[in-house]
Amino acid sequence: MAAEFDLVVIGSGPGGYVAAIRASQLGLKVAIVERENLGGICLNWGCIPTKALLKSGEKFESLSHLKEYGLSATGASFDFDAIIQRSRGVAATMNKGIGFLMKKNKIEVIEGSATLEKGAVAPKVVVALKAGGTRAIEAKTVMLAVGARARALPQIGLEADGDKIWAYRDALAPKKLPKTFVVIGSGAIGIEFASFYRALGAEVTVVEAVDRIMPVEDEEVSKAAQKSFEKRGIKFKVGAKVTKVSKDSKGVKVAVEVNGKAETLEAEVCISAVGITANTDGIGLEALGVELDRGHIKTDSHCQTNVKGLYAIGDCAGAPWLAHKASHEGIHAAEHIAAYKTPNVHSPIAGCTYAQPQVASVGVTEQGARAEKREVKIGRFPFRVNGKAVAAGEVDGFVKVIFDARTGALIGAHMIGHEVTEMIQGYVTAITMEATEEDIHGIVYPHPTMSEAMHEAALDAYGRVIHI
């Protein structure tokens, strides 16, 4: 049987749909299989709708600070259902946009759940169609972009039920606003939901197993973040091992051990944010002999698996579990399949948390550099003395940069503050272009901008800072 497509992409999240578009641009005949909604989890139940919720929370919370700007308003309130509906509307709009892009790029969309079987050239794709029946597809290449789902810990009772224990989907579209929450996990997902619900007045306690929140971040940023979040009224239990989650008529009880001492936290709802599990089960990988690493698909530098004609990208292929990483991998894999010579650029992957304040980082942390026994130069600059930040009333936070002392190369950057997720890309570009301290020192930053703190931090690392 002749191949029906050059490429079949399974999964239409930010990795899958981007890969399909790029492959089509390069002249390949492409189909994409999606079991739920175009755009995947990120667009429909993750990155995009959470940002819509966070913006509503930010706008409402800012009303309590109007006096600082010489303003006043009375009777401030919110409509929780309208906030949720706005978020769902944003997701729906973006979903329609992906559908338009599929048509524009002549990509066939097949609605259904796919499994893989042995094929002549690449694995055969068998789709259980939403409309009923099945469709078997022979393709020259298959790309898995099947993503991941919220991790459950049934051994301690931490399984989402949509009522008293929520995963991210439940937290995005609840029927009512609870007054009290326990959030288990202080990564980006846990912190963002804690930030949103606190902005609407809920009492929130975040539980973290290690001794500081946001443990993947630079330790200095973690400490500053906890201090800022606590000022907003969020409570934290760090170094806390969750031993049991139980439910009763009133809500949930979360049993924890902190420094060997047992205590119980009570709330109406518990949000589980303890990580993800790759969607690699039940799709035929074992029968094909696909190599896995703790449930994630092992790939080479071109996103190829050990099975001929099979690629894997995004969350199902391992950390970091970020949409922009998936998109980058999807484009690279599509270009490799099409034999297009991809520029040899290895960009670091930035991490962003969209709480209040925001956190953004790229490259090595100070602790990581010290552990590797690298000689470093470190610079810092606080937003409290940045003109634009002071004028805007957004003085929380700072910029921290790490240079290799021997070569002058920028190797890490860490920020906390207002809209720093929009600023971090400047440092991503610098690291990608192998910028040194001389390059960054010589850049003219526009004034007044909060980005000037990026320049001053780099100057500070070499004793040249101007404004402190």
Short mmCIF file of C-alpha atoms in Angstrom, two decimals:
data_model
loop_
_atom_site.label_atom_id
_atom_site.label_comp_id
_atom_site.label_asym_id
_atom_site.label_seq_id
_atom_site.Cartn_x
_atom_site.Cartn_y
_atom_site.Cartn_z
CA MET A 1 0.00 0.00 0.00
CA ALA A 2 1.42 3.39 -1.00
CA ALA A 3 1.90 6.01 1.69
CA GLU A 4 -1.14 8.28 1.97
CA PHE A 5 0.82 11.11 3.64
CA ASP A 6 4.43 12.18 3.96
CA LEU A 7 3.81 12.95 7.64
CA VAL A 8 1.08 12.19 10.14
CA VAL A 9 1.28 14.19 13.36
CA ILE A 10 -0.55 12.75 16.37
CA GLY A 11 -1.59 15.58 18.68
CA SER A 12 -2.34 19.20 17.81
CA GLY A 13 -0.85 21.06 20.76
CA PRO A 14 1.78 23.81 20.36
CA GLY A 15 4.30 21.21 19.20
CA GLY A 16 2.07 19.21 16.89
CA TYR A 17 0.22 21.91 14.99
CA VAL A 18 3.38 23.99 14.53
CA ALA A 19 5.24 20.93 13.20
CA ALA A 20 2.40 20.20 10.79
CA ILE A 21 2.43 23.78 9.46
CA ARG A 22 6.20 23.80 8.98
CA ALA A 23 6.15 20.43 7.22
CA SER A 24 3.41 21.66 4.89
CA GLN A 25 5.41 24.81 4.14
CA LEU A 26 8.26 22.55 3.06
CA GLY A 27 6.08 20.73 0.57
CA LEU A 28 5.06 17.65 2.55
CA LYS A 29 1.57 16.20 2.46
CA VAL A 30 0.47 16.32 6.10
CA ALA A 31 -2.35 15.07 8.29
CA ILE A 32 -2.88 15.76 11.97
CA VAL A 33 -4.84 13.54 14.35
CA GLU A 34 -6.55 15.10 17.35
CA ARG A 35 -8.80 13.33 19.86
CA GLU A 36 -10.17 16.47 21.56
CA ASN A 37 -9.60 20.08 20.51
CA LEU A 38 -7.15 21.69 18.10
CA GLY A 39 -4.47 23.47 20.10
CA GLY A 40 -4.16 20.72 22.68
CA ILE A 41 -3.92 21.22 26.42
CA CYS A 42 -1.87 24.43 26.25
CA LEU A 43 -4.36 26.40 24.22
CA ASN A 44 -7.57 24.89 25.60
CA TRP A 45 -6.75 23.91 29.20
CA GLY A 46 -3.36 25.37 30.05
CA CYS A 47 -1.14 28.25 28.96
CA ILE A 48 -3.75 30.49 27.32
CA PRO A 49 -6.86 30.24 29.53
CA THR A 50 -4.79 30.45 32.71
CA LYS A 51 -3.33 33.75 31.52
CA ALA A 52 -6.85 35.03 30.92
CA LEU A 53 -7.79 34.15 34.50
CA LEU A 54 -4.61 35.70 35.88
CA LYS A 55 -5.27 38.94 34.00
CA SER A 56 -8.77 39.14 35.51
CA GLY A 57 -7.29 38.56 38.96
CA GLU A 58 -4.61 41.16 38.39
CA LYS A 59 -7.14 43.76 37.22
CA PHE A 60 -9.39 43.17 40.23
CA GLU A 61 -6.55 43.19 42.73
CA SER A 62 -5.22 46.46 41.30
CA LEU A 63 -8.46 48.18 42.30
CA SER A 64 -7.41 47.95 45.93
CA HIS A 65 -4.29 50.02 45.14
CA LEU A 66 -5.95 52.88 43.27
CA LYS A 67 -5.24 55.36 46.07
CA GLU A 68 -1.51 54.99 45.39
CA TYR A 69 -2.14 56.47 41.93
CA GLY A 70 -4.37 59.32 43.12
CA LEU A 71 -7.51 57.49 42.06
CA SER A 72 -10.60 56.15 43.79
CA ALA A 73 -13.51 53.88 43.00
CA THR A 74 -16.35 52.46 45.04
CA GLY A 75 -18.33 49.27 44.89
CA ALA A 76 -15.65 47.13 43.25
CA SER A 77 -16.83 43.56 42.70
CA PHE A 78 -16.46 40.68 40.31
CA ASP A 79 -18.64 38.15 38.53
CA PHE A 80 -16.87 34.80 38.93
CA ASP A 81 -18.90 33.07 36.22
CA ALA A 82 -18.09 35.89 33.79
CA ILE A 83 -14.37 35.58 34.59
CA ILE A 84 -14.48 31.86 33.82
CA GLN A 85 -16.51 32.41 30.67
CA ARG A 86 -14.07 35.04 29.42
CA SER A 87 -11.22 32.57 29.90
CA ARG A 88 -13.11 29.84 28.03
CA GLY A 89 -13.96 32.33 25.29
CA VAL A 90 -10.30 33.21 24.83
CA ALA A 91 -9.49 29.50 24.46
CA ALA A 92 -12.32 29.04 21.95
CA THR A 93 -11.11 31.96 19.86
CA MET A 94 -7.60 30.55 19.71
CA ASN A 95 -8.97 27.10 18.87
CA LYS A 96 -10.78 28.54 15.84
CA GLY A 97 -7.53 30.21 14.80
CA ILE A 98 -5.74 26.86 14.71
CA GLY A 99 -8.54 25.45 12.55
CA PHE A 100 -8.02 28.33 10.09
CA LEU A 101 -4.27 27.65 9.97
CA MET A 102 -4.87 23.98 9.22
CA LYS A 103 -7.08 24.89 6.24
CA LYS A 104 -4.70 27.58 5.04
CA ASN A 105 -1.79 25.14 5.02
CA LYS A 106 -3.84 22.30 3.45
CA ILE A 107 -3.38 20.01 6.44
CA GLU A 108 -6.00 17.30 6.80
CA VAL A 109 -7.44 17.19 10.31
CA ILE A 110 -8.56 13.73 11.43
CA GLU A 111 -10.69 13.70 14.59
CA GLY A 112 -10.18 10.64 16.73
CA SER A 113 -7.82 8.66 18.95
CA ALA A 114 -4.73 7.14 17.34
CA THR A 115 -2.79 3.98 18.05
CA LEU A 116 0.31 2.69 16.32
CA GLU A 117 0.97 -0.65 14.65
CA LYS A 118 3.88 -1.99 12.64
CA GLY A 119 3.96 -0.60 9.13
CA ALA A 120 5.98 -0.98 5.96
CA VAL A 121 8.05 2.21 6.16
CA ALA A 122 6.93 3.85 9.38
CA PRO A 123 4.41 2.81 12.03
CA LYS A 124 0.86 2.49 10.72
CA VAL A 125 -1.60 4.92 12.35
CA VAL A 126 -5.00 3.48 13.23
CA VAL A 127 -7.55 6.10 14.23
CA ALA A 128 -10.74 5.38 16.16
CA LEU A 129 -12.75 8.18 14.57
CA LYS A 130 -14.96 10.49 16.63
CA ALA A 131 -17.63 10.08 14.00
CA GLY A 132 -17.49 6.29 14.34
CA GLY A 133 -15.48 3.56 12.71
CA THR A 134 -11.74 3.39 12.16
CA ARG A 135 -9.25 4.62 9.61
CA ALA A 136 -5.86 3.03 8.96
CA ILE A 137 -3.20 5.36 7.56
CA GLU A 138 0.14 4.52 5.99
CA ALA A 139 2.60 7.41 6.12
CA LYS A 140 6.26 7.88 5.34
CA THR A 141 6.79 9.41 8.78
CA VAL A 142 4.85 9.67 12.02
CA MET A 143 5.37 12.29 14.72
CA LEU A 144 4.09 11.85 18.26
CA ALA A 145 3.05 15.10 19.95
CA VAL A 146 0.67 13.49 22.42
CA GLY A 147 1.57 15.65 25.42
CA ALA A 148 0.95 14.82 29.05
CA ARG A 149 -1.71 14.90 31.76
CA ALA A 150 -1.82 15.82 35.42
CA ARG A 151 -0.05 13.35 37.66
CA ALA A 152 -2.10 11.51 40.27
CA LEU A 153 -0.90 10.00 43.56
CA PRO A 154 -3.63 7.49 44.44
CA GLN A 155 -1.50 5.95 47.18
CA ILE A 156 -2.07 9.05 49.31
CA GLY A 157 -5.56 9.85 48.02
CA LEU A 158 -4.45 12.60 45.65
CA GLU A 159 -6.69 11.90 42.64
CA ALA A 160 -8.72 14.63 40.98
CA ASP A 161 -12.48 14.19 41.25
CA GLY A 162 -13.58 17.58 39.91
CA ASP A 163 -15.33 18.32 43.19
CA LYS A 164 -13.04 18.58 46.21
CA ILE A 165 -9.74 17.63 44.55
CA TRP A 166 -8.91 19.55 41.40
CA ALA A 167 -6.36 19.12 38.63
CA TYR A 168 -5.66 22.03 36.28
CA ARG A 169 -8.78 21.42 34.15
CA ASP A 170 -11.04 21.60 37.19
CA ALA A 171 -9.33 24.76 38.44
CA LEU A 172 -9.88 26.45 35.07
CA ALA A 173 -13.64 25.99 34.92
CA PRO A 174 -15.17 25.51 38.38
CA LYS A 175 -18.87 25.95 38.96
CA LYS A 176 -18.34 28.14 42.03
CA LEU A 177 -15.56 29.99 43.85
CA PRO A 178 -14.39 28.18 47.00
CA LYS A 179 -13.27 30.31 49.94
CA THR A 180 -10.30 28.15 50.97
CA PHE A 181 -7.69 26.17 49.05
CA VAL A 182 -4.72 23.93 49.68
CA VAL A 183 -2.43 23.81 46.64
CA ILE A 184 0.01 20.89 46.56
CA GLY A 185 3.10 21.80 44.55
CA SER A 186 4.80 25.17 44.09
CA GLY A 187 5.88 24.89 40.47
CA ALA A 188 4.49 27.24 37.83
CA ILE A 189 1.03 25.61 37.73
CA GLY A 190 0.55 25.59 41.51
CA ILE A 191 1.81 29.14 41.97
CA GLU A 192 -0.29 30.55 39.13
CA PHE A 193 -3.52 29.07 40.47
CA ALA A 194 -2.61 30.17 44.00
CA SER A 195 -2.03 33.68 42.67
CA PHE A 196 -5.33 33.82 40.77
CA TYR A 197 -7.56 32.52 43.55
CA ARG A 198 -5.84 34.70 46.14
CA ALA A 199 -6.46 37.75 43.93
CA LEU A 200 -10.19 37.00 44.22
CA GLY A 201 -9.97 36.85 48.02
CA ALA A 202 -9.68 33.11 48.70
CA GLU A 203 -7.50 31.85 51.54
CA VAL A 204 -4.69 29.84 49.94
CA THR A 205 -2.01 27.62 51.45
CA VAL A 206 0.69 26.16 49.19
CA VAL A 207 2.45 22.95 50.23
CA GLU A 208 5.94 22.19 48.86
CA ALA A 209 7.96 19.05 49.55
CA VAL A 210 11.41 20.66 49.32
CA ASP A 211 12.70 23.41 51.57
CA ARG A 212 11.80 26.34 49.29
CA ILE A 213 9.09 27.25 46.81
CA MET A 214 9.65 27.19 43.05
CA PRO A 215 12.61 24.85 43.50
CA VAL A 216 13.77 24.96 39.86
CA GLU A 217 14.43 28.69 40.19
CA ASP A 218 17.51 30.42 41.52
CA GLU A 219 17.42 30.29 45.32
CA GLU A 220 17.54 34.07 45.64
CA VAL A 221 14.50 34.40 43.38
CA SER A 222 12.64 31.66 45.28
CA LYS A 223 13.11 33.49 48.57
CA ALA A 224 12.03 36.82 47.09
CA ALA A 225 9.00 35.20 45.46
CA GLN A 226 7.84 33.65 48.73
CA LYS A 227 8.21 36.99 50.50
CA SER A 228 6.16 38.77 47.81
CA PHE A 229 3.45 36.10 47.73
CA GLU A 230 3.19 36.15 51.53
CA LYS A 231 2.66 39.92 51.39
CA ARG A 232 -0.38 39.16 49.22
CA GLY A 233 -1.65 36.76 51.86
CA ILE A 234 -0.65 33.38 50.40
CA LYS A 235 0.57 30.96 53.07
CA PHE A 236 3.28 28.35 52.57
CA LYS A 237 4.31 25.05 54.07
CA VAL A 238 7.79 24.16 52.77
CA GLY A 239 9.73 20.99 53.47
CA ALA A 240 6.30 19.44 53.92
CA LYS A 241 5.63 15.84 52.97
CA VAL A 242 2.00 15.11 52.14
CA THR A 243 1.06 11.79 53.73
CA LYS A 244 -2.66 11.63 53.04
CA VAL A 245 -5.45 13.55 51.34
CA SER A 246 -8.96 12.73 52.53
CA LYS A 247 -12.41 14.13 51.80
CA ASP A 248 -15.48 14.74 53.93
CA SER A 249 -18.71 16.67 53.59
CA LYS A 250 -16.99 20.00 54.29
CA GLY A 251 -14.04 19.62 51.93
CA VAL A 252 -10.56 18.12 52.16
CA LYS A 253 -8.01 17.36 54.82
CA VAL A 254 -4.36 17.30 53.81
CA ALA A 255 -2.09 15.53 56.29
CA VAL A 256 1.52 16.74 56.16
CA GLU A 257 4.76 16.19 58.01
CA VAL A 258 7.00 19.21 58.53
CA ASN A 259 10.33 18.54 60.24
CA GLY A 260 8.93 15.28 61.57
CA LYS A 261 5.90 17.02 63.02
CA ALA A 262 2.44 15.99 61.81
CA GLU A 263 -0.31 18.49 61.10
CA THR A 264 -3.51 18.64 59.08
CA LEU A 265 -4.54 21.40 56.71
CA GLU A 266 -8.24 21.84 55.95
CA ALA A 267 -9.88 23.57 53.00
CA GLU A 268 -12.89 23.40 50.73
CA VAL A 269 -10.73 22.36 47.78
CA CYS A 270 -7.29 20.90 47.15
CA ILE A 271 -5.54 21.69 43.86
CA SER A 272 -3.07 19.02 42.78
CA ALA A 273 -0.03 20.46 40.99
CA VAL A 274 2.51 17.69 41.57
CA GLY A 275 3.73 17.27 38.01
CA ILE A 276 2.70 15.47 34.85
CA THR A 277 2.53 12.00 33.33
CA ALA A 278 3.28 11.54 29.62
CA ASN A 279 0.42 10.27 27.45
CA THR A 280 2.47 7.34 26.21
CA ASP A 281 0.32 4.49 27.51
CA GLY A 282 -2.22 2.67 25.37
CA ILE A 283 -0.98 3.85 21.97
CA GLY A 284 1.04 0.80 20.95
CA LEU A 285 4.55 1.90 21.85
CA GLU A 286 5.43 -1.31 23.68
CA ALA A 287 4.57 -3.54 20.71
CA LEU A 288 6.74 -1.37 18.45
CA GLY A 289 9.66 -1.53 20.88
CA VAL A 290 9.84 2.23 21.41
CA GLU A 291 12.40 3.07 24.09
CA LEU A 292 11.02 4.93 27.10
CA ASP A 293 12.63 6.67 30.05
CA ARG A 294 10.32 6.82 33.07
CA GLY A 295 7.32 6.95 30.78
CA HIS A 296 8.75 9.52 28.39
CA ILE A 297 9.88 8.70 24.85
CA LYS A 298 13.63 8.67 24.29
CA THR A 299 14.77 10.67 21.25
CA ASP A 300 17.99 11.83 19.60
CA SER A 301 19.01 15.40 18.80
CA HIS A 302 16.61 15.42 15.83
CA CYS A 303 13.65 14.12 17.89
CA GLN A 304 13.89 10.67 16.28
CA THR A 305 12.98 7.61 18.33
CA ASN A 306 14.71 4.25 18.02
CA VAL A 307 11.93 3.11 15.65
CA LYS A 308 12.40 3.95 11.98
CA GLY A 309 10.10 6.71 10.75
CA LEU A 310 8.87 7.66 14.23
CA TYR A 311 9.58 11.03 15.86
CA ALA A 312 8.45 12.40 19.23
CA ILE A 313 8.32 16.00 20.47
CA GLY A 314 7.09 18.07 23.39
CA ASP A 315 5.94 16.88 26.80
CA CYS A 316 5.78 13.21 25.81
CA ALA A 317 9.49 13.36 24.99
CA GLY A 318 10.66 14.71 28.35
CA ALA A 319 11.60 17.89 30.17
CA PRO A 320 11.36 20.80 30.11
CA TRP A 321 7.59 20.52 29.82
CA LEU A 322 7.01 23.86 28.13
CA ALA A 323 4.96 24.86 25.10
CA HIS A 324 7.74 26.85 23.46
CA LYS A 325 10.11 23.91 23.78
CA ALA A 326 7.53 21.70 22.05
CA SER A 327 7.10 24.21 19.20
CA HIS A 328 10.85 24.50 18.73
CA GLU A 329 11.23 20.71 18.62
CA GLY A 330 8.31 20.40 16.21
CA ILE A 331 9.83 22.83 13.74
CA HIS A 332 13.25 21.19 13.96
CA ALA A 333 11.79 17.70 13.50
CA ALA A 334 9.67 18.80 10.53
CA GLU A 335 12.70 20.34 8.86
CA HIS A 336 14.75 17.22 9.50
CA ILE A 337 12.01 15.05 7.96
CA ALA A 338 11.89 17.33 4.90
CA ALA A 339 15.72 17.27 4.61
CA TYR A 340 15.78 21.03 5.09
CA LYS A 341 19.10 22.30 6.40
CA THR A 342 18.25 23.78 9.79
CA PRO A 343 20.59 26.50 11.09
CA ASN A 344 22.78 25.08 13.83
CA VAL A 345 21.33 27.22 16.62
CA HIS A 346 20.96 25.79 20.11
CA SER A 347 18.80 28.20 22.07
CA PRO A 348 18.34 27.81 25.81
CA ILE A 349 14.77 27.35 27.02
CA ALA A 350 13.42 30.05 29.32
CA GLY A 351 10.98 29.29 32.12
CA CYS A 352 8.15 31.68 33.01
CA THR A 353 5.64 31.86 35.87
CA TYR A 354 2.82 34.37 35.40
CA ALA A 355 1.94 35.07 39.02
CA GLN A 356 2.05 38.44 40.76
CA PRO A 357 4.94 39.15 40.67
CA GLN A 358 6.08 37.24 37.61
CA VAL A 359 9.19 35.05 37.57
CA ALA A 360 11.36 34.33 34.52
CA SER A 361 14.69 32.60 34.11
CA VAL A 362 17.11 31.10 31.61
CA GLY A 363 20.39 29.24 31.88
CA VAL A 364 22.18 28.13 35.03
CA THR A 365 21.32 29.20 38.56
CA GLU A 366 23.96 30.46 40.96
CA GLN A 367 23.71 27.21 42.92
CA GLY A 368 24.12 25.20 39.72
CA ALA A 369 27.20 27.15 38.70
CA ARG A 370 28.74 26.78 42.16
CA ALA A 371 28.01 23.02 42.14
CA GLU A 372 29.87 22.75 38.84
CA LYS A 373 32.76 24.69 40.46
CA ARG A 374 32.53 27.39 37.80
CA GLU A 375 34.08 30.74 38.56
CA VAL A 376 31.35 33.31 38.05
CA LYS A 377 30.62 37.01 38.21
CA ILE A 378 27.14 37.90 39.43
CA GLY A 379 25.26 41.16 39.04
CA ARG A 380 21.95 42.32 40.48
CA PHE A 381 19.71 45.33 40.06
CA PRO A 382 16.49 46.05 42.00
CA PHE A 383 13.41 47.52 40.33
CA ARG A 384 12.90 49.85 43.32
CA VAL A 385 15.48 52.23 41.82
CA ASN A 386 14.41 51.85 38.19
CA GLY A 387 12.63 55.00 37.00
CA LYS A 388 9.92 53.29 34.95
CA ALA A 389 9.18 50.81 37.74
CA VAL A 390 8.88 53.58 40.32
CA ALA A 391 6.62 55.63 38.03
CA ALA A 392 4.43 52.58 37.38
CA GLY A 393 4.31 51.59 41.05
CA GLU A 394 5.83 48.19 40.21
CA VAL A 395 8.93 48.19 42.39
CA ASP A 396 8.94 44.61 43.66
CA GLY A 397 11.69 42.35 42.41
CA PHE A 398 15.07 42.46 40.72
CA VAL A 399 17.21 41.21 37.85
CA LYS A 400 20.12 38.84 38.47
CA VAL A 401 22.70 37.80 35.87
CA ILE A 402 25.50 35.23 35.95
CA PHE A 403 28.62 35.45 33.78
CA ASP A 404 31.44 32.98 33.33
CA ALA A 405 34.37 34.82 34.93
CA ARG A 406 36.92 33.25 32.58
CA THR A 407 35.22 33.90 29.23
CA GLY A 408 32.79 36.70 30.08
CA ALA A 409 29.94 34.68 28.57
CA LEU A 410 26.44 35.22 29.94
CA ILE A 411 25.37 31.82 31.28
CA GLY A 412 22.29 32.57 33.39
CA ALA A 413 19.65 35.21 34.06
CA HIS A 414 16.91 35.29 36.68
CA MET A 415 14.17 37.87 37.19
CA ILE A 416 11.25 38.55 39.46
CA GLY A 417 8.94 41.50 38.95
CA HIS A 418 6.26 43.10 36.78
CA GLU A 419 6.10 41.63 33.25
CA VAL A 420 9.56 40.07 33.47
CA THR A 421 8.24 37.23 31.29
CA GLU A 422 8.27 39.77 28.45
CA MET A 423 11.86 40.79 29.23
CA ILE A 424 13.61 37.43 29.60
CA GLN A 425 13.81 36.90 25.84
CA GLY A 426 16.50 39.58 25.69
CA TYR A 427 18.78 37.37 27.74
CA VAL A 428 17.72 34.25 25.80
CA THR A 429 18.87 35.99 22.64
CA ALA A 430 22.11 37.07 24.29
CA ILE A 431 22.97 33.55 25.43
CA THR A 432 22.00 32.09 22.05
CA MET A 433 24.26 34.59 20.27
CA GLU A 434 27.05 33.81 22.77
CA ALA A 435 27.13 37.36 24.06
CA THR A 436 29.79 38.41 26.55
CA GLU A 437 29.68 41.13 29.17
CA GLU A 438 31.22 43.57 26.67
CA ASP A 439 28.39 42.98 24.21
CA ILE A 440 25.69 43.59 26.83
CA HIS A 441 27.50 46.55 28.37
CA GLY A 442 27.62 48.18 24.94
CA ILE A 443 23.88 47.87 24.24
CA VAL A 444 21.88 51.11 24.49
CA TYR A 445 18.63 50.42 26.38
CA PRO A 446 15.71 52.84 25.84
CA HIS A 447 14.79 55.11 28.74
CA PRO A 448 12.62 54.96 30.71
CA THR A 449 12.01 51.20 30.59
CA MET A 450 12.12 48.42 33.12
CA SER A 451 14.51 46.65 30.75
CA GLU A 452 17.20 49.13 31.83
CA ALA A 453 17.51 46.95 34.94
CA MET A 454 18.85 44.22 32.64
CA HIS A 455 21.67 46.51 31.57
CA GLU A 456 22.43 47.69 35.10
CA ALA A 457 22.56 44.11 36.41
CA ALA A 458 25.15 43.25 33.76
CA LEU A 459 27.14 46.35 34.70
CA ASP A 460 26.91 45.44 38.38
CA ALA A 461 28.59 42.07 37.75
CA TYR A 462 31.71 43.98 36.73
CA GLY A 463 31.59 46.85 39.22
CA ARG A 464 30.23 49.36 36.73
CA VAL A 465 26.62 49.80 37.91
CA ILE A 466 25.42 53.41 37.72
CA HIS A 467 22.23 53.78 39.72
CA ILE A 468 23.02 52.01 42.99
#
